[in-house]
C-alpha positions as semicolon CSV with decimal commas, in nm:
position;residue;x (nm);y (nm);z (nm)
1;X;0,000;0,000;0,000
2;X;0,124;0,346;-0,086
3;X;0,201;0,564;0,214
4;X;0,015;0,841;0,031
5;X;-0,311;0,672;0,128
6;X;-0,238;0,776;0,487
7;X;-0,191;1,140;0,388
8;X;-0,460;1,407;0,425
9;X;-0,320;1,674;0,194
10;X;-0,589;1,907;0,067
11;X;-0,845;1,782;0,321
12;X;-1,037;2,005;0,560
13;X;-1,105;1,885;0,914
14;X;-1,298;1,994;1,221
15;X;-1,186;1,898;1,572
16;X;-1,399;1,996;1,872
17;X;-1,256;2,045;2,218
18;X;-0,913;2,117;2,073
19;X;-0,774;2,364;2,326
20;X;-0,585;2,096;2,521
21;X;-0,542;1,727;2,588
22;X;-0,657;1,470;2,336
23;X;-0,835;1,724;2,116
24;X;-0,523;1,936;2,081
25;X;-0,316;1,628;1,996
26;X;-0,569;1,515;1,735
27;X;-0,583;1,856;1,566
28;X;-0,204;1,867;1,541
29;X;-0,184;1,506;1,416
30;X;-0,432;1,582;1,137
31;X;-0,232;1,891;1,040
32;X;0,091;1,691;1,039
33;X;-0,078;1,450;0,796
34;X;-0,157;1,742;0,565
35;X;-0,505;1,862;0,661
36;X;-0,620;2,216;0,724
37;X;-0,801;2,220;1,059
38;X;-1,089;2,412;1,215
39;X;-1,087;2,392;1,593
40;X;-1,317;2,500;1,869
41;X;-1,325;2,523;2,246
42;X;-1,532;2,712;2,497
43;X;-1,285;3,003;2,516
44;X;-1,110;3,162;2,218
45;X;-0,788;3,239;2,405
46;X;-0,749;2,875;2,506
47;X;-0,722;2,780;2,137
48;X;-0,423;3,002;2,063
49;X;-0,154;2,743;2,137
50;X;-0,318;2,476;1,922
51;X;-0,380;2,723;1,639
52;X;-0,018;2,837;1,653
53;X;0,114;2,482;1,623
54;X;-0,111;2,411;1,325
55;X;0,004;2,732;1,153
56;X;0,368;2,640;1,217
57;X;0,308;2,326;1,008
58;X;0,203;2,543;0,714
59;X;-0,165;2,450;0,741
60;X;-0,467;2,675;0,735
61;X;-0,647;2,698;1,069
62;X;-0,982;2,834;1,182
63;X;-1,005;2,878;1,561
64;X;-1,340;2,978;1,705
65;X;-1,510;2,960;2,044
66;X;-1,802;2,716;2,057
67;X;-1,979;2,532;2,336
68;X;-2,083;2,207;2,168
69;X;-2,353;2,155;2,427
70;X;-2,541;2,447;2,271
71;X;-2,691;2,384;1,926
72;X;-2,708;2,753;1,834
73;X;-2,334;2,790;1,893
74;X;-2,264;2,478;1,685
75;X;-2,454;2,617;1,390
76;X;-2,284;2,957;1,420
77;X;-1,945;2,780;1,432
78;X;-2,023;2,580;1,119
79;X;-2,157;2,885;0,936
80;X;-1,824;3,060;0,984
81;X;-1,630;2,756;0,866
82;X;-1,840;2,714;0,550
83;X;-1,799;3,083;0,470
84;X;-1,428;3,009;0,423
85;X;-1,428;2,643;0,315
86;X;-1,667;2,493;0,064
87;X;-1,647;2,148;0,219
88;X;-1,531;1,966;0,533
89;X;-1,388;1,620;0,466
90;X;-1,328;1,513;0,826
91;X;-1,524;1,569;1,147
92;X;-1,374;1,467;1,481
93;X;-1,619;1,490;1,771
94;X;-1,387;1,507;2,070
95;X;-1,531;1,763;2,313
96;X;-1,666;1,612;2,634
97;X;-1,743;1,698;2,994
98;X;-1,792;1,521;3,324
99;X;-1,871;1,758;3,613
100;X;-1,947;1,480;3,864
101;X;-1,766;1,178;4,005
102;X;-1,914;0,910;4,229
103;X;-2,216;0,677;4,255
104;X;-2,482;0,727;3,989
105;X;-2,741;0,731;4,269
106;X;-2,602;1,069;4,373
107;X;-2,618;1,219;4,023
108;X;-2,851;1,515;3,991
109;X;-3,064;1,593;3,688
110;X;-2,866;1,905;3,599
111;X;-2,550;1,696;3,572
112;X;-2,719;1,437;3,350
113;X;-2,847;1,710;3,118
114;X;-2,507;1,883;3,098
115;X;-2,318;1,561;3,025
116;X;-2,564;1,443;2,761
117;X;-2,579;1,786;2,594
118;X;-2,202;1,801;2,542
119;X;-2,108;1,434;2,505
120;X;-2,397;1,307;2,294
121;X;-2,636;1,573;2,168
122;X;-2,352;1,798;2,051
123;X;-2,190;1,525;1,839
124;X;-2,536;1,429;1,711
125;X;-2,602;1,785;1,589
126;X;-2,254;1,818;1,440
127;X;-2,284;1,483;1,260
128;X;-2,617;1,581;1,107
129;X;-2,514;1,932;1,005
130;X;-2,178;1,830;0,856
131;X;-2,320;1,499;0,734
132;X;-2,578;1,669;0,513
133;X;-2,300;1,816;0,301
134;X;-2,099;1,493;0,308
135;X;-2,399;1,294;0,188
136;X;-2,457;1,537;-0,096
137;X;-2,089;1,510;-0,197
138;X;-2,091;1,131;-0,140
139;X;-1,772;1,140;0,064
140;X;-1,644;1,218;0,411
141;X;-1,516;1,065;0,732
142;X;-1,653;1,120;1,081
143;X;-1,463;1,003;1,390
144;X;-1,629;1,013;1,730
145;X;-1,412;1,005;2,040
146;X;-1,582;0,781;2,294
147;X;-1,412;0,605;2,586
148;X;-1,356;0,259;2,729
149;X;-1,609;0,380;2,987
150;X;-1,865;0,356;2,707
151;X;-1,788;-0,016;2,676
152;X;-1,736;-0,113;3,042
153;X;-1,885;0,106;3,318
154;X;-1,622;0,338;3,459
155;X;-1,587;0,351;3,837
156;X;-1,756;0,670;3,955
157;X;-1,840;0,761;3,595
158;X;-2,194;0,630;3,558
159;X;-2,362;0,908;3,360
160;X;-2,045;0,974;3,161
161;X;-2,032;0,603;3,071
162;X;-2,392;0,616;2,948
163;X;-2,316;0,918;2,728
164;X;-2,009;0,752;2,577
165;X;-2,199;0,428;2,514
166;X;-2,457;0,636;2,330
167;X;-2,182;0,785;2,114
168;X;-2,068;0,437;2,011
169;X;-2,423;0,348;1,909
170;X;-2,464;0,679;1,723
171;X;-2,152;0,582;1,530
172;X;-2,301;0,246;1,432
173;X;-2,639;0,391;1,339
174;X;-2,499;0,663;1,113
175;X;-2,246;0,425;0,958
176;X;-2,533;0,192;0,870
177;X;-2,750;0,468;0,727
178;X;-2,481;0,666;0,543
179;X;-2,249;0,397;0,411
180;X;-2,426;0,362;0,078
181;X;-2,351;0,730;0,013
182;X;-1,979;0,682;0,074
183;X;-1,971;0,853;0,415
184;X;-1,779;0,660;0,680
185;X;-1,845;0,695;1,054
186;X;-1,609;0,539;1,308
187;X;-1,513;0,574;1,670
188;X;-1,209;0,556;1,896
189;X;-1,237;0,461;2,262
190;X;-0,934;0,571;2,465
191;X;-0,857;0,424;2,804
192;X;-0,697;0,635;3,076
193;X;-0,491;0,902;2,902
194;X;-0,279;1,152;3,093
195;X;-0,482;1,469;3,058
196;X;-0,623;1,729;3,293
197;X;-0,963;1,568;3,228
198;X;-0,849;1,236;3,381
199;X;-0,628;1,383;3,652
200;X;-0,855;1,253;3,928
201;X;-0,751;0,902;3,823
202;X;-0,379;0,927;3,739
203;X;-0,296;1,159;4,027
204;X;-0,446;0,912;4,276
205;X;-0,193;0,637;4,353
206;X;-0,463;0,381;4,440
207;X;-0,658;0,439;4,117
208;X;-0,342;0,455;3,907
209;X;-0,214;0,128;4,050
210;X;-0,547;-0,040;3,978
211;X;-0,540;0,077;3,618
212;X;-0,178;-0,011;3,545
213;X;-0,188;-0,358;3,702
214;X;-0,485;-0,456;3,482
215;X;-0,327;-0,314;3,165
216;X;-0,091;-0,543;2,968
217;X;0,129;-0,247;2,874
218;X;0,145;-0,158;3,246
219;X;0,092;0,216;3,204
220;X;-0,158;0,481;3,107
221;X;-0,155;0,646;2,767
222;X;-0,033;0,980;2,635
223;X;-0,239;1,217;2,420
224;X;-0,025;1,176;2,110
225;X;-0,092;0,801;2,114
226;X;-0,451;0,860;1,999
227;X;-0,364;1,059;1,687
228;X;-0,245;0,770;1,471
229;X;-0,577;0,588;1,485
230;X;-0,774;0,903;1,407
231;X;-0,550;0,996;1,112
232;X;-0,583;0,640;0,982
233;X;-0,964;0,643;1,008
234;X;-0,977;0,983;0,837
235;X;-0,757;0,869;0,550
236;X;-0,810;0,665;0,234
237;X;-0,613;0,384;0,400
238;X;-0,934;0,313;0,597
239;X;-1,166;0,336;0,295
240;X;-1,336;0,003;0,373
241;X;-1,381;0,065;0,746
242;X;-1,702;0,206;0,892
243;X;-1,914;0,155;1,202
244;X;-1,615;0,040;1,406
245;X;-1,474;0,137;1,744
246;X;-1,098;0,116;1,797
247;X;-1,011;0,069;2,163
248;X;-0,687;0,244;2,260
249;X;-0,619;0,141;2,618
250;X;-0,295;-0,055;2,632
251;X;-0,474;-0,388;2,607
252;X;-0,703;-0,357;2,907
253;X;-1,017;-0,447;2,708
254;X;-0,882;-0,742;2,508
């Protein structure tokens, strides 16, 4: 296989939640593979570092504030992107939130609504809005960032786990419905990755020991270890892959 099939030169991509952590790493990985990248986060200033790194690679970048839990902001974000770019080839739904930790019995309704709005409804709206144009063009790749917590319930992450399980099913549903039009929809499910988002786990020696001793690679992951799978799924090298979830957790879910 030609290595060019893994390249994304000339492609346009969107990555949500790209101000830090996994989202930042994914946006940079796509740019390194040749794509121009539109990024969003809740605060414009938080996107500056990511945008600067993408520009330093010689790629075009659009950096805009957007809360993906709010549909009106999603549509305004997309309107600004399509004013500059005629088409978006790649959508990466990465943004997520989890404001609570502990038994699901203690979860309040506000927390459920907030988690579902950002982790599931936001990607749903983005998939449909971007997907309409992909379906018309009969091409495109969507990658949803779920979690191993969407496959096996995460300790203290009940509502979050439900939202991420929903994202895996959304991936399968859209892949089934859109495949005949040439639009691929896939998912990645990271395990514990060293980010600020997961700090409650890796900064706690008891939790960290539990994770590492049940992981064949005996460690947690780094943000840049997610990028390869996303670039692959976005590229022509994955042209016959849709509806799948790649687990990236060091072997813990074999």
